[in-house]
Tab-separated table of C-alpha atoms and ligand atoms in Angstrom:
chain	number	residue	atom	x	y	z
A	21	UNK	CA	27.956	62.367	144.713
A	22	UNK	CA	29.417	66.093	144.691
A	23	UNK	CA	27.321	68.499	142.904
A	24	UNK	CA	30.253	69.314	140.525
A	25	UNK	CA	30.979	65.550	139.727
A	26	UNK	CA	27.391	65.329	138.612
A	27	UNK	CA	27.445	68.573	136.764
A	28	UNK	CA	30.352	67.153	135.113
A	29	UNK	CA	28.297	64.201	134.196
A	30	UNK	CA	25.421	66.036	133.152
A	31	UNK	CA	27.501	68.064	130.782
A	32	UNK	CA	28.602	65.373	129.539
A	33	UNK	CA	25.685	62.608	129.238
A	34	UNK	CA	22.866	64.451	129.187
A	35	UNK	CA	21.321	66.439	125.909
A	36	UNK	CA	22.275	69.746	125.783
A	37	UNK	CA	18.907	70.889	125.830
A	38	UNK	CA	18.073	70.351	129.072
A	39	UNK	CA	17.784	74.008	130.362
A	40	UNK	CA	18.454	74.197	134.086
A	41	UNK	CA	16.736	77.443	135.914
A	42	UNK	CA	19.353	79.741	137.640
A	43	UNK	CA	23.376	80.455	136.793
A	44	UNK	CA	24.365	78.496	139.376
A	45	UNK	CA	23.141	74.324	139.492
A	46	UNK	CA	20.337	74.511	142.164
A	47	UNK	CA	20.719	70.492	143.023
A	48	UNK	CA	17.194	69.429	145.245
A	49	UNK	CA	17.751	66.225	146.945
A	50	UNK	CA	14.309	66.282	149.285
A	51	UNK	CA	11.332	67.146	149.645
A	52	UNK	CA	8.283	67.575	152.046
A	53	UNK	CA	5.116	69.968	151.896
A	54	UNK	CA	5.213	73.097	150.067
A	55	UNK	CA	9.523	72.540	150.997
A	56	UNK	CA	12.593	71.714	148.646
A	57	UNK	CA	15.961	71.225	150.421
A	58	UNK	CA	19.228	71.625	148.747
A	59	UNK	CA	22.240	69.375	148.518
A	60	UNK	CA	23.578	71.959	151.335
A	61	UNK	CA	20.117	71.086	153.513
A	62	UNK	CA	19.064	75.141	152.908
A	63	UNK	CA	15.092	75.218	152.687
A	64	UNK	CA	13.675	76.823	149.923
A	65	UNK	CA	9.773	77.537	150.161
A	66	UNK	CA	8.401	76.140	146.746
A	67	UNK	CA	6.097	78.431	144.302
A	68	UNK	CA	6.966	76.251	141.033
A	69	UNK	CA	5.527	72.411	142.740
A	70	UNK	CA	7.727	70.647	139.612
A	71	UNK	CA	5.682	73.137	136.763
A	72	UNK	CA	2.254	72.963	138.601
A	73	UNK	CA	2.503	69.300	138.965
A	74	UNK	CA	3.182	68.290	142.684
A	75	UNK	CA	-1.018	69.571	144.313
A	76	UNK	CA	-0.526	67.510	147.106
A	77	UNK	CA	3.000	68.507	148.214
A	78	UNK	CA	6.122	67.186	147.786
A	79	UNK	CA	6.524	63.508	148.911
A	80	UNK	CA	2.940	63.121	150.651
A	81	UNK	CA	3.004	60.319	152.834
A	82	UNK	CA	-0.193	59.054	152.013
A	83	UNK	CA	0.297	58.969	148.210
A	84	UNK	CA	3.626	57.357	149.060
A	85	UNK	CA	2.067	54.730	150.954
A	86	UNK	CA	-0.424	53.856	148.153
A	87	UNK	CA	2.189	53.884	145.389
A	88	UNK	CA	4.430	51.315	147.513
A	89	UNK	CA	1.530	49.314	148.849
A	90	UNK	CA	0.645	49.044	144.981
A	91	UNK	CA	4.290	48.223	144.005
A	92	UNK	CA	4.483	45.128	146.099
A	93	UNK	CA	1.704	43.301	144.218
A	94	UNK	CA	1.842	44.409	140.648
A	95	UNK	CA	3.725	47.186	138.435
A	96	UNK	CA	2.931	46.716	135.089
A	97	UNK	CA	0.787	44.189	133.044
A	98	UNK	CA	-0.897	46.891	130.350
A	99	UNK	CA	-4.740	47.561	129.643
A	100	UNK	CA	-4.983	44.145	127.818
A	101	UNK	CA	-5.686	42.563	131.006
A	102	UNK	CA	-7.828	44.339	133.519
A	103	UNK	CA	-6.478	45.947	136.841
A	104	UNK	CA	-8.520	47.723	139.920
A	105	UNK	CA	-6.821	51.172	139.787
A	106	UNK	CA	-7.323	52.276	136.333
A	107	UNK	CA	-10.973	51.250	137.051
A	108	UNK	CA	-11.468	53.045	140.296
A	109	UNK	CA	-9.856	55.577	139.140
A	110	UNK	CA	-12.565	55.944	136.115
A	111	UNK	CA	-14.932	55.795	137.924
A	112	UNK	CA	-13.715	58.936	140.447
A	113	UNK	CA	-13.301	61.230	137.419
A	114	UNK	CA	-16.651	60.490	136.002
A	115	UNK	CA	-17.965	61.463	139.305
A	116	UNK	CA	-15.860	64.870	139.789
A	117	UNK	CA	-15.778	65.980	136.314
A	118	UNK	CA	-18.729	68.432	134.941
A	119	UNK	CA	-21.318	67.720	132.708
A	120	UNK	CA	-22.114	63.935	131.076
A	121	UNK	CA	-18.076	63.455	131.098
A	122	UNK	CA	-17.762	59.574	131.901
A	123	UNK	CA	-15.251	58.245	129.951
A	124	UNK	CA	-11.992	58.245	130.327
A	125	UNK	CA	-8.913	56.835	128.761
A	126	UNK	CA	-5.253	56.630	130.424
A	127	UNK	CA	-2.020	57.554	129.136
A	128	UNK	CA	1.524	58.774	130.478
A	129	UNK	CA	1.398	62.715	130.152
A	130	UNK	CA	-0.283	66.329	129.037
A	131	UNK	CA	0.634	65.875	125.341
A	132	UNK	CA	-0.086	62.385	125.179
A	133	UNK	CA	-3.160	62.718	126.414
A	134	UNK	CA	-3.565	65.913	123.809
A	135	UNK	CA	-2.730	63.606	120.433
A	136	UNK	CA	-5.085	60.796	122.024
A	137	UNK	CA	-8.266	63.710	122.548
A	138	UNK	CA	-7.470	65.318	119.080
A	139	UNK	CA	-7.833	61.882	117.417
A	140	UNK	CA	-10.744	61.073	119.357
A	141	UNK	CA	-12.457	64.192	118.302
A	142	UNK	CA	-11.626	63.960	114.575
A	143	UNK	CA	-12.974	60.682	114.272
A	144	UNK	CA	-15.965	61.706	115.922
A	145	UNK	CA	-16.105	64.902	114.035
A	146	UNK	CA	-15.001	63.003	110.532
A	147	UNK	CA	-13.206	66.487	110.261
A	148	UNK	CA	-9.222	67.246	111.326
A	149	UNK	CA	-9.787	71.228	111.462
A	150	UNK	CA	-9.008	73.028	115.023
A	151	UNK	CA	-9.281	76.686	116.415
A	152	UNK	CA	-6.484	77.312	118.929
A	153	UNK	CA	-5.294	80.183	120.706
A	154	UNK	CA	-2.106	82.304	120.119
A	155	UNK	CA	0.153	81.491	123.054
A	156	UNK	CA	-1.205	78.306	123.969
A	157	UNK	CA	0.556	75.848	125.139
A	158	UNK	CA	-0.486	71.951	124.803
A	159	UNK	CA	2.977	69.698	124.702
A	160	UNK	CA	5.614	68.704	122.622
A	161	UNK	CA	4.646	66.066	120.303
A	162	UNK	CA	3.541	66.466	116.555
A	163	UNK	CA	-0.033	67.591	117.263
A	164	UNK	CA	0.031	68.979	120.525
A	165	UNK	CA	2.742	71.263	118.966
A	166	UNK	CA	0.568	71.792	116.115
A	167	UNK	CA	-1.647	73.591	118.574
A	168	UNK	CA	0.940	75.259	120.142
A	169	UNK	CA	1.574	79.077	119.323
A	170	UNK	CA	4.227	80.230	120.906
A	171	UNK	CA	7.318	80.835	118.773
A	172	UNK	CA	9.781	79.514	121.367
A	173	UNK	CA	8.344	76.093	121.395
A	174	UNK	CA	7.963	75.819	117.412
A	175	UNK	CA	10.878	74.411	115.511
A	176	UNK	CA	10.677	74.178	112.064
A	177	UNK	CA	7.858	72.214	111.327
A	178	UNK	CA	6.444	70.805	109.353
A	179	UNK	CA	3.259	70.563	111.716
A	180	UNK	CA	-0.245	68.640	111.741
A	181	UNK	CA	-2.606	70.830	108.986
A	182	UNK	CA	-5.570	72.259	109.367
A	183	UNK	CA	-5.022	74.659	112.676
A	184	UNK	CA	-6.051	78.128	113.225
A	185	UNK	CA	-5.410	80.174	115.627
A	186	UNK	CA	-7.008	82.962	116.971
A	187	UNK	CA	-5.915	86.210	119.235
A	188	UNK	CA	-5.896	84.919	122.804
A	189	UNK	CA	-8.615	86.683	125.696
A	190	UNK	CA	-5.502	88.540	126.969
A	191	UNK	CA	-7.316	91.848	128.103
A	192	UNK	CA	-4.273	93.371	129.192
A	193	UNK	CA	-2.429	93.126	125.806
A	194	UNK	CA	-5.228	92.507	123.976
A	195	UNK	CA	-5.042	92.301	120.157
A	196	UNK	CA	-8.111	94.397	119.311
A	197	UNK	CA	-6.735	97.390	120.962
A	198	UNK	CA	-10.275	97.071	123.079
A	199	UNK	CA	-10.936	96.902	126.765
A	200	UNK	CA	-13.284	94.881	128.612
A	201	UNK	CA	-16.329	94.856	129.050
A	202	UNK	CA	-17.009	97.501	126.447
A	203	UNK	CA	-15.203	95.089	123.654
A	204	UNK	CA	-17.933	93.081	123.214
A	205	UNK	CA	-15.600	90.084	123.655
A	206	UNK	CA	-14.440	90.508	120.216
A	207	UNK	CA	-11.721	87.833	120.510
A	208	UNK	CA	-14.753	85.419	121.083
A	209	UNK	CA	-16.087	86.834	117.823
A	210	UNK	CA	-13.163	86.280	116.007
A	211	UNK	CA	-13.506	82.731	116.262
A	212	UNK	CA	-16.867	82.433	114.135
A	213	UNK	CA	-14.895	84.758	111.566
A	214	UNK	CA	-11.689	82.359	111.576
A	215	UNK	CA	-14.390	79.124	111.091
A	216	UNK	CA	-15.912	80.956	108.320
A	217	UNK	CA	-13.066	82.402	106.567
A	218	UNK	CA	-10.481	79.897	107.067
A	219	UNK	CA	-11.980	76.731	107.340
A	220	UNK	CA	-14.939	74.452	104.890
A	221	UNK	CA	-17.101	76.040	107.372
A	222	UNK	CA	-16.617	72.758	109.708
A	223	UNK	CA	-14.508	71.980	112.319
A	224	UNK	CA	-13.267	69.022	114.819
A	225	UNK	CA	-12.920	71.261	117.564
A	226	UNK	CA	-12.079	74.407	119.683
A	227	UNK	CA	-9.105	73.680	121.947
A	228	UNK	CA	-7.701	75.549	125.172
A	229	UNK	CA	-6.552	76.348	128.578
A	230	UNK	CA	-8.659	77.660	130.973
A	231	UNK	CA	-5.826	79.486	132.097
A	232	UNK	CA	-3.077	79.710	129.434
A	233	UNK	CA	-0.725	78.702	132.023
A	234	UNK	CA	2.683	78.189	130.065
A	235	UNK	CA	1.234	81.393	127.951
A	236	UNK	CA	1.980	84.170	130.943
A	237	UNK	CA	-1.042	82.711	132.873
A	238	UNK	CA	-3.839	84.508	131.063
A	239	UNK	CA	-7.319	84.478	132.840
A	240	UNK	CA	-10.264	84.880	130.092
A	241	UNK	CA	-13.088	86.566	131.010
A	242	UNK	CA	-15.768	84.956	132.900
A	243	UNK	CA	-18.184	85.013	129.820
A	244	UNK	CA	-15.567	83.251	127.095
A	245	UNK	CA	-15.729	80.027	126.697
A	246	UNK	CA	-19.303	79.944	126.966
A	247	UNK	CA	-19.442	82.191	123.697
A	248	UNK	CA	-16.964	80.516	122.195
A	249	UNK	CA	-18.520	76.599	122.766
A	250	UNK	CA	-21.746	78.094	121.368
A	251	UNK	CA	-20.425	79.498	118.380
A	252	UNK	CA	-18.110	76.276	117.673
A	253	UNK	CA	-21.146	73.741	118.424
A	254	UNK	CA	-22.877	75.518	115.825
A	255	UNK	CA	-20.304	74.720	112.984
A	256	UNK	CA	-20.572	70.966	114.391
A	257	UNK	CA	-16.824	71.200	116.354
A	258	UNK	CA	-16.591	70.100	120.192
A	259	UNK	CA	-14.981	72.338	122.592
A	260	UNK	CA	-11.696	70.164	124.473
A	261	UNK	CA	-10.629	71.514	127.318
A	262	UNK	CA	-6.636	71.383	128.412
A	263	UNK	CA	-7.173	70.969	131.947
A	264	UNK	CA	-3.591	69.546	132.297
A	265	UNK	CA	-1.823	72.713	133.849
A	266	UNK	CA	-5.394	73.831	135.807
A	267	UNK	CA	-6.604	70.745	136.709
A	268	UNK	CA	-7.197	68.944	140.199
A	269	UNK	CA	-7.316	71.849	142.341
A	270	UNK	CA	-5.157	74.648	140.918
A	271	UNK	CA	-7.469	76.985	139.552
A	272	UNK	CA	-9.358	76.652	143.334
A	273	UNK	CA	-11.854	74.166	141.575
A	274	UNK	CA	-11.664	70.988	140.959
A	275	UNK	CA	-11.079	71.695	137.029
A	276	UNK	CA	-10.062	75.302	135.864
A	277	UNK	CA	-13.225	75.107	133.363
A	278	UNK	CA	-15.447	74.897	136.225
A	279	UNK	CA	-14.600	78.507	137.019
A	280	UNK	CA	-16.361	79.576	133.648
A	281	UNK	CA	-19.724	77.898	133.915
A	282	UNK	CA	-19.707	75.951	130.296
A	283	UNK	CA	-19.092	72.235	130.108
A	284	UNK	CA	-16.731	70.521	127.831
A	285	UNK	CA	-16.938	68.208	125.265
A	286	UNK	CA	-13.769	66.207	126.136
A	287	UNK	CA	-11.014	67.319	128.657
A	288	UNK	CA	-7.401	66.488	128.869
A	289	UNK	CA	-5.328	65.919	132.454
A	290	UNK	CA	-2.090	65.170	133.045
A	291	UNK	CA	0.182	67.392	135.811
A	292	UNK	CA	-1.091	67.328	139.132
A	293	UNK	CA	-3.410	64.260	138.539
A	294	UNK	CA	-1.402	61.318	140.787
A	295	UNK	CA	0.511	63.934	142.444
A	296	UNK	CA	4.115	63.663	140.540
A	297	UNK	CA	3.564	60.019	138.957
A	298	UNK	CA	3.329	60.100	135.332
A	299	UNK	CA	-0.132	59.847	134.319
A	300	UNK	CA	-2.308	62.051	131.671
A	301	UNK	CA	-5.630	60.860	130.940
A	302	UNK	CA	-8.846	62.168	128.601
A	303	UNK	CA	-11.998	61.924	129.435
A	304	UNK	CA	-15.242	62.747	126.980
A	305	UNK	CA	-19.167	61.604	127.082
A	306	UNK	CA	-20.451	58.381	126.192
A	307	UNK	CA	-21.178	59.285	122.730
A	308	UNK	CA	-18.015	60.868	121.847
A	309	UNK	CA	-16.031	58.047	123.573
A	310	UNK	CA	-18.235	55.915	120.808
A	311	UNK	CA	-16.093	57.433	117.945
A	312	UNK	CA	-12.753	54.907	119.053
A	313	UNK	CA	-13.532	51.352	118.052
A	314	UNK	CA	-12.695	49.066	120.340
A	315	UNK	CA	-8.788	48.253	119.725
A	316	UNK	CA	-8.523	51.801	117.957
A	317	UNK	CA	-6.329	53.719	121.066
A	318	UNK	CA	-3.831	52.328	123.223
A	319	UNK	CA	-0.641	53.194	125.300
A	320	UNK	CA	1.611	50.532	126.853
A	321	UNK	CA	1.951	52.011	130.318
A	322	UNK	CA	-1.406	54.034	130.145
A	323	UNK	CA	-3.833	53.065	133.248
A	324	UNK	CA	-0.496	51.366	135.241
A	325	UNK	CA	-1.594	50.427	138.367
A	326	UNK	CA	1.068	52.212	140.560
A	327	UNK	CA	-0.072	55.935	138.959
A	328	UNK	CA	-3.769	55.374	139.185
A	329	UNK	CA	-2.879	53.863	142.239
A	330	UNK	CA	-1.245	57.140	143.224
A	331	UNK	CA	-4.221	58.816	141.471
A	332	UNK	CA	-6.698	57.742	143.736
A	333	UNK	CA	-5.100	58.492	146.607
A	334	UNK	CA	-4.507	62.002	145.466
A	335	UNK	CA	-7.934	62.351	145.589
A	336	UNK	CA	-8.127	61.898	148.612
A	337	UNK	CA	-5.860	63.297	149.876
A	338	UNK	CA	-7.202	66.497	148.487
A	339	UNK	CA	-10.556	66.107	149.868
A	340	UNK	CA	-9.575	64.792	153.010
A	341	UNK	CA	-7.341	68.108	153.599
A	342	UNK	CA	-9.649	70.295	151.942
A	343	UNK	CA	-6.965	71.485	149.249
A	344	UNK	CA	-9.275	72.978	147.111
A	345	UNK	CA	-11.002	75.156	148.973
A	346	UNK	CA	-7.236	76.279	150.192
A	347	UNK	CA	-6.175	76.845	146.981
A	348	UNK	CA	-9.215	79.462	146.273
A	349	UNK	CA	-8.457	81.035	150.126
A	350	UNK	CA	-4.729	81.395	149.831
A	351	UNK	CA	-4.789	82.223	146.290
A	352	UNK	CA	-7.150	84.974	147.049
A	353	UNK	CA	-5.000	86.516	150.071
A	354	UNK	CA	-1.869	85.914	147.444
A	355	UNK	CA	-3.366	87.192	144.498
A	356	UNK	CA	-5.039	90.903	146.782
A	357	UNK	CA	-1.428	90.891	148.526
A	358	UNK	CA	0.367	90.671	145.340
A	359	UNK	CA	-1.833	93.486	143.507
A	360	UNK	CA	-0.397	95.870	147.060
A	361	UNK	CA	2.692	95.239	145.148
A	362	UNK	CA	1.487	96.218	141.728
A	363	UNK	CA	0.295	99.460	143.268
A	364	UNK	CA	3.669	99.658	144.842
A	365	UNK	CA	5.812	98.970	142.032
A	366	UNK	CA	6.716	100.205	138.807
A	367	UNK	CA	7.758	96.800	136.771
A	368	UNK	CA	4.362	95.440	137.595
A	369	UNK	CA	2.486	95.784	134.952
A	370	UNK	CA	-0.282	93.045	136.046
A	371	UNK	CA	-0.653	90.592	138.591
A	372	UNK	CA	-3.420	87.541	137.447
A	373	UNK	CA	-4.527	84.498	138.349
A	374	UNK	CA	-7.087	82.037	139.823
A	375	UNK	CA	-6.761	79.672	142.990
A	376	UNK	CA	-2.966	78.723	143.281
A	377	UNK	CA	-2.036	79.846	139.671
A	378	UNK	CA	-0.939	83.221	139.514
A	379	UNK	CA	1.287	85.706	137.069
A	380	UNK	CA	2.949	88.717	137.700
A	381	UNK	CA	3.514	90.318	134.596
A	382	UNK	CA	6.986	92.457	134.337
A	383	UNK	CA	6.979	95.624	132.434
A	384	UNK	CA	10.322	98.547	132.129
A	385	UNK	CA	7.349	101.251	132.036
A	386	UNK	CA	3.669	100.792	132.812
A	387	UNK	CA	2.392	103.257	129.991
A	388	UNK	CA	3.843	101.374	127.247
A	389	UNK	CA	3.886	98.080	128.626
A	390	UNK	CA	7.228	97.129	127.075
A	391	UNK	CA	8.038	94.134	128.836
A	392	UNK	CA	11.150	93.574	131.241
A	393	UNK	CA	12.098	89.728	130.446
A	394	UNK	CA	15.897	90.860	131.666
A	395	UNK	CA	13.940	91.770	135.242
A	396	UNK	CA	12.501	87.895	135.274
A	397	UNK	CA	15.268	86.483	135.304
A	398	UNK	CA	16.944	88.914	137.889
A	399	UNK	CA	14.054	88.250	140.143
A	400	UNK	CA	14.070	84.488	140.078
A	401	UNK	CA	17.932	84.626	141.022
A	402	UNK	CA	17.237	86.916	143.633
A	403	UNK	CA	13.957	84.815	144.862
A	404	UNK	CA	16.721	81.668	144.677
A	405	UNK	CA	19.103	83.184	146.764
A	406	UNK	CA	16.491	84.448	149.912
A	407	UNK	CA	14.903	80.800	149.267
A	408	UNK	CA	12.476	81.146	147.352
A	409	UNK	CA	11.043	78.972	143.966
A	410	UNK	CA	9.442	80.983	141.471
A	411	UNK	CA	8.557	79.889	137.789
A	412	UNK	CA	8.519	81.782	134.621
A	413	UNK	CA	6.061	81.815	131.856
A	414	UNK	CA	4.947	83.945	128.754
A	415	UNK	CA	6.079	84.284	125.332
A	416	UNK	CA	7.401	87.434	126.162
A	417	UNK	CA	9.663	85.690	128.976
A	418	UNK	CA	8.463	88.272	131.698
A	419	UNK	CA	5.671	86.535	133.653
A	420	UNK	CA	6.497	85.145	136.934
A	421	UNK	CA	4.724	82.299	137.554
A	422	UNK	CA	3.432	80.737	140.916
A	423	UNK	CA	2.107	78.053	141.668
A	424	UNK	CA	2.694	76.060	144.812
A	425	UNK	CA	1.435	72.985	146.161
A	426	UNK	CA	-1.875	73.387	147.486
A	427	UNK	CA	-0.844	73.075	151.149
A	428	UNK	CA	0.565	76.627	151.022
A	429	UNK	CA	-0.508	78.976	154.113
A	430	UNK	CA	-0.780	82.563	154.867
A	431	UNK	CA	2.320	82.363	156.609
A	432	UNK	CA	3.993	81.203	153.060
A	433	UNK	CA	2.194	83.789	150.905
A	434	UNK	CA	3.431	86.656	153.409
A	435	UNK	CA	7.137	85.041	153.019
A	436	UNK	CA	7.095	85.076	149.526
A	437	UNK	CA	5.552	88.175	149.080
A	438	UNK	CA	7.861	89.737	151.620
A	439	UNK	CA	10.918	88.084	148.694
A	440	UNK	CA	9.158	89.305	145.821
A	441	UNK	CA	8.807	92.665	147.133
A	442	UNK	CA	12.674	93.009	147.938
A	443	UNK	CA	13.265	91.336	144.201
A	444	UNK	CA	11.057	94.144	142.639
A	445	UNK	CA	13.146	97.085	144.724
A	446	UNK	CA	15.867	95.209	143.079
A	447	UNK	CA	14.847	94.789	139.375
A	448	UNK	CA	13.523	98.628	139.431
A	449	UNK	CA	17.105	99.747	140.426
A	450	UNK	CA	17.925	99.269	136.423
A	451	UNK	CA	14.692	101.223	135.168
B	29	PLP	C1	-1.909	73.073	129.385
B	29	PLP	C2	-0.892	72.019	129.074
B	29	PLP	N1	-1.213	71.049	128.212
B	29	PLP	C3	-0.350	70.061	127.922
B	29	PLP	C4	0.911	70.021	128.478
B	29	PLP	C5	1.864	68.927	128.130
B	29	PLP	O1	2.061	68.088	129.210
B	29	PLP	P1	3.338	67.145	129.314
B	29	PLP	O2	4.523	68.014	129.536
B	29	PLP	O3	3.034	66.236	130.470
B	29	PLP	O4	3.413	66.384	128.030
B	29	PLP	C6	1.272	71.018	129.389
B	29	PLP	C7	2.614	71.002	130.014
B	29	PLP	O5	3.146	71.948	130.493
B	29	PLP	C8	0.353	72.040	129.695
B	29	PLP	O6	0.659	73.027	130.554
């Protein structure tokens, strides 16, 4: 079908608030790699992996192969009845996650998986109070959104009671007016003052990114979450870490946490976890795991054999091509190459990240900081057109956010950076 006919259709039968990225309908019809190809057949190399979902690269023939292979004998039958994959697959994550995570429970995506950890963790806790972080970013359904601070994402409420949110580690804008090291990590601080003035004193949990990913991609300080588990452990709350965004190889570990050297409680995944198939899952130690009765949780396609199917094979598929330790390479060489072009450029005010998940944060003026969300969107179009994908992120709207498939090369990172750098010389033109 012509692109037009199906716009046509789309503007017709589809919700209006689906929110297509660029002016003019970019329609993919293929995929292969760390490629997209047009309904024209133009390449375009991919920095945006369907929102940090697709590790493995697009179509992987291997996953393929196990999803299909899985498809011929069974699709669907639900937990009630027990299946190999969802097993298997248990049994993987027990092995890769940190710490005495060992349990894990299946779902369909990131925010289901966030509403079935936050009840988990309140009836373990007996207590419904959480600490979140301003601009995080953990789904769209009642609670995830609860625990979601970013003004763009919250409609009118009413939400889930009983949240508090604290100033995000975002050293570059940060809300103490401090810098780091020197701060003292006073937004870790802050938590223990939020518990203590507005909470009983107790609390179910402490919940966040590793890297707020959604949020502008915000990298805490090595020392957070450490500081922060300790303080919230003492006030008898768990620490649940949203893994879904940094998960399975993005942050260049396994799990994004894993760069911080603390271990969770309970951890959410979703994303890149079978490679593109729907699947979310959360995972917590045998005692937590305890708090659900038997019966208590359940989701009618959670643990399908197709996606855990596809799940297991993404594992290995990452270990077998060593995408984890190429994430951490070529996110290095992209992350030194793209702070050349911070140097270099005037409406970069900071370029972050970890492993494959990196932000480029657009300012008009690097003294004041006052972001350029206008420039994002300039720079996307103009990525688009020399064909290349770039995300955006931020609850200012002016972070551009990469992050590729895990197969991406030094060859790629030179021909995006070689884009970006022409999209910058473009943006600046209006400064
Ligand atoms: C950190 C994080 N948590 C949860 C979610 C929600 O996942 P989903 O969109 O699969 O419901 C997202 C999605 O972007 C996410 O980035």
């Amino acid at each position: 079908m012509r692109k037009e006919e199906l716009e046509e259709k789309r503007n017709k039968y589809l919700m209006p608030c689906y929110a297509h990225y660029f002016k003019d309908t970019l329609l993919i019809e293929r995929g292969e790699g760390q490629y997209l190809y047009d309904n024209a057949g133009k390449r375009y190399l991919d920095c945006f992996a369907g929102v940090a979902v697709v590790n493995c690269g697009h179509a992987h023939p291997y996953i393929t192969e196990k999803a299909s292979e899985q498809m011929q004998y069974l699709v669907h039958i639900s937990s009630l009845m027990l299946t190999s994959p969802m097993v298997l697959l248990a049994e993987k994550l027990a092995e890769l996650t940190p710490g005495k995570l060992n349990r894990s429970f299946f779902c369909n995506s990131g925010a289901e998986a966030i509403e079935g950890a936050t009840a988990l963790v309140k009836a373990y806790t007996d207590n419904h109070q959480f600490i979140a972080l301003r601009s995080s970013f953990h789904g769209r359904t009642l609670m995830a959104l609860s625990l979601t601070a970013q003004q763009s994402w919250r409609g009118k409420g009413p939400y889930a009671p009983g949240v508090v949110f604290v100033a995000n580690p975002y050293c570059y804008r940060c809300a103490f007016k401090l810098s780091y090291p020197s701060c003292g990590l006073a937004c870790a601080e802050d938590v223990e003052r939020a518990i203590t003035t507005c909470t009983n004193g107790e609390v179910a949990a402490f919940i966040a990114e590793p890297i707020q990913g959604n949020g502008g991609v915000i990298v805490p300080p090595k020392e957070y979450f450490k500081t922060v588990s300790e303080i919230v452990h003492r006030y008898g709350g768990l620490f649940l870490d949203d893994d879904v965004q940094c998960g399975f190889g993005r942050a260049g570990e396994w799990f994004g946490i894993q760069n911080f050297d603390v271990e969770p409680d309970v951890m959410t995944l979703g994303k890149g976890i079978a490679n593109g198939l729907p699947l979310g899952a959360f995972i917590s130690t045998e005692e937590i795991s305890r708090a659900f009765k038997p019966g208590q949780h359940f989701s009618t396609f959670g643990g399908n054999p197709v996606n855990c199917a596809a799940g297991l094979a993404t594992i290995e598929v990452l270990k077998r091509e060593n995408l984890i330790a190429n994430s951490r390479q070529v996110g290095n060489l992209f992350l030194a190459r793209l702070k050349e072009l911070q140097e270099k450029h005037k409406s970069v005010g900071e370029v972050r990240g970890m492993g494959l998940i990196i932000g480029i944060e657009l300012v008009k003026n690097k003294k004041t900081k006052e972001p350029y969300p206008q420039g994002l969107l300039q720079i996307l179009e103009f990525a688009r057109e020399k064909g290349l994908l770039l995300g955006k992120a931020g609850p200012l709207g002016n972070v551009i956010r990469i992050t590729p498939p895990l197969c991406f090369t030094a060859e790629n990172v030179e021909e995006a950076c070689q884009i970006v750098d022409a999209g910058l010389r473009e943006i600046e033109k209006g400064l």
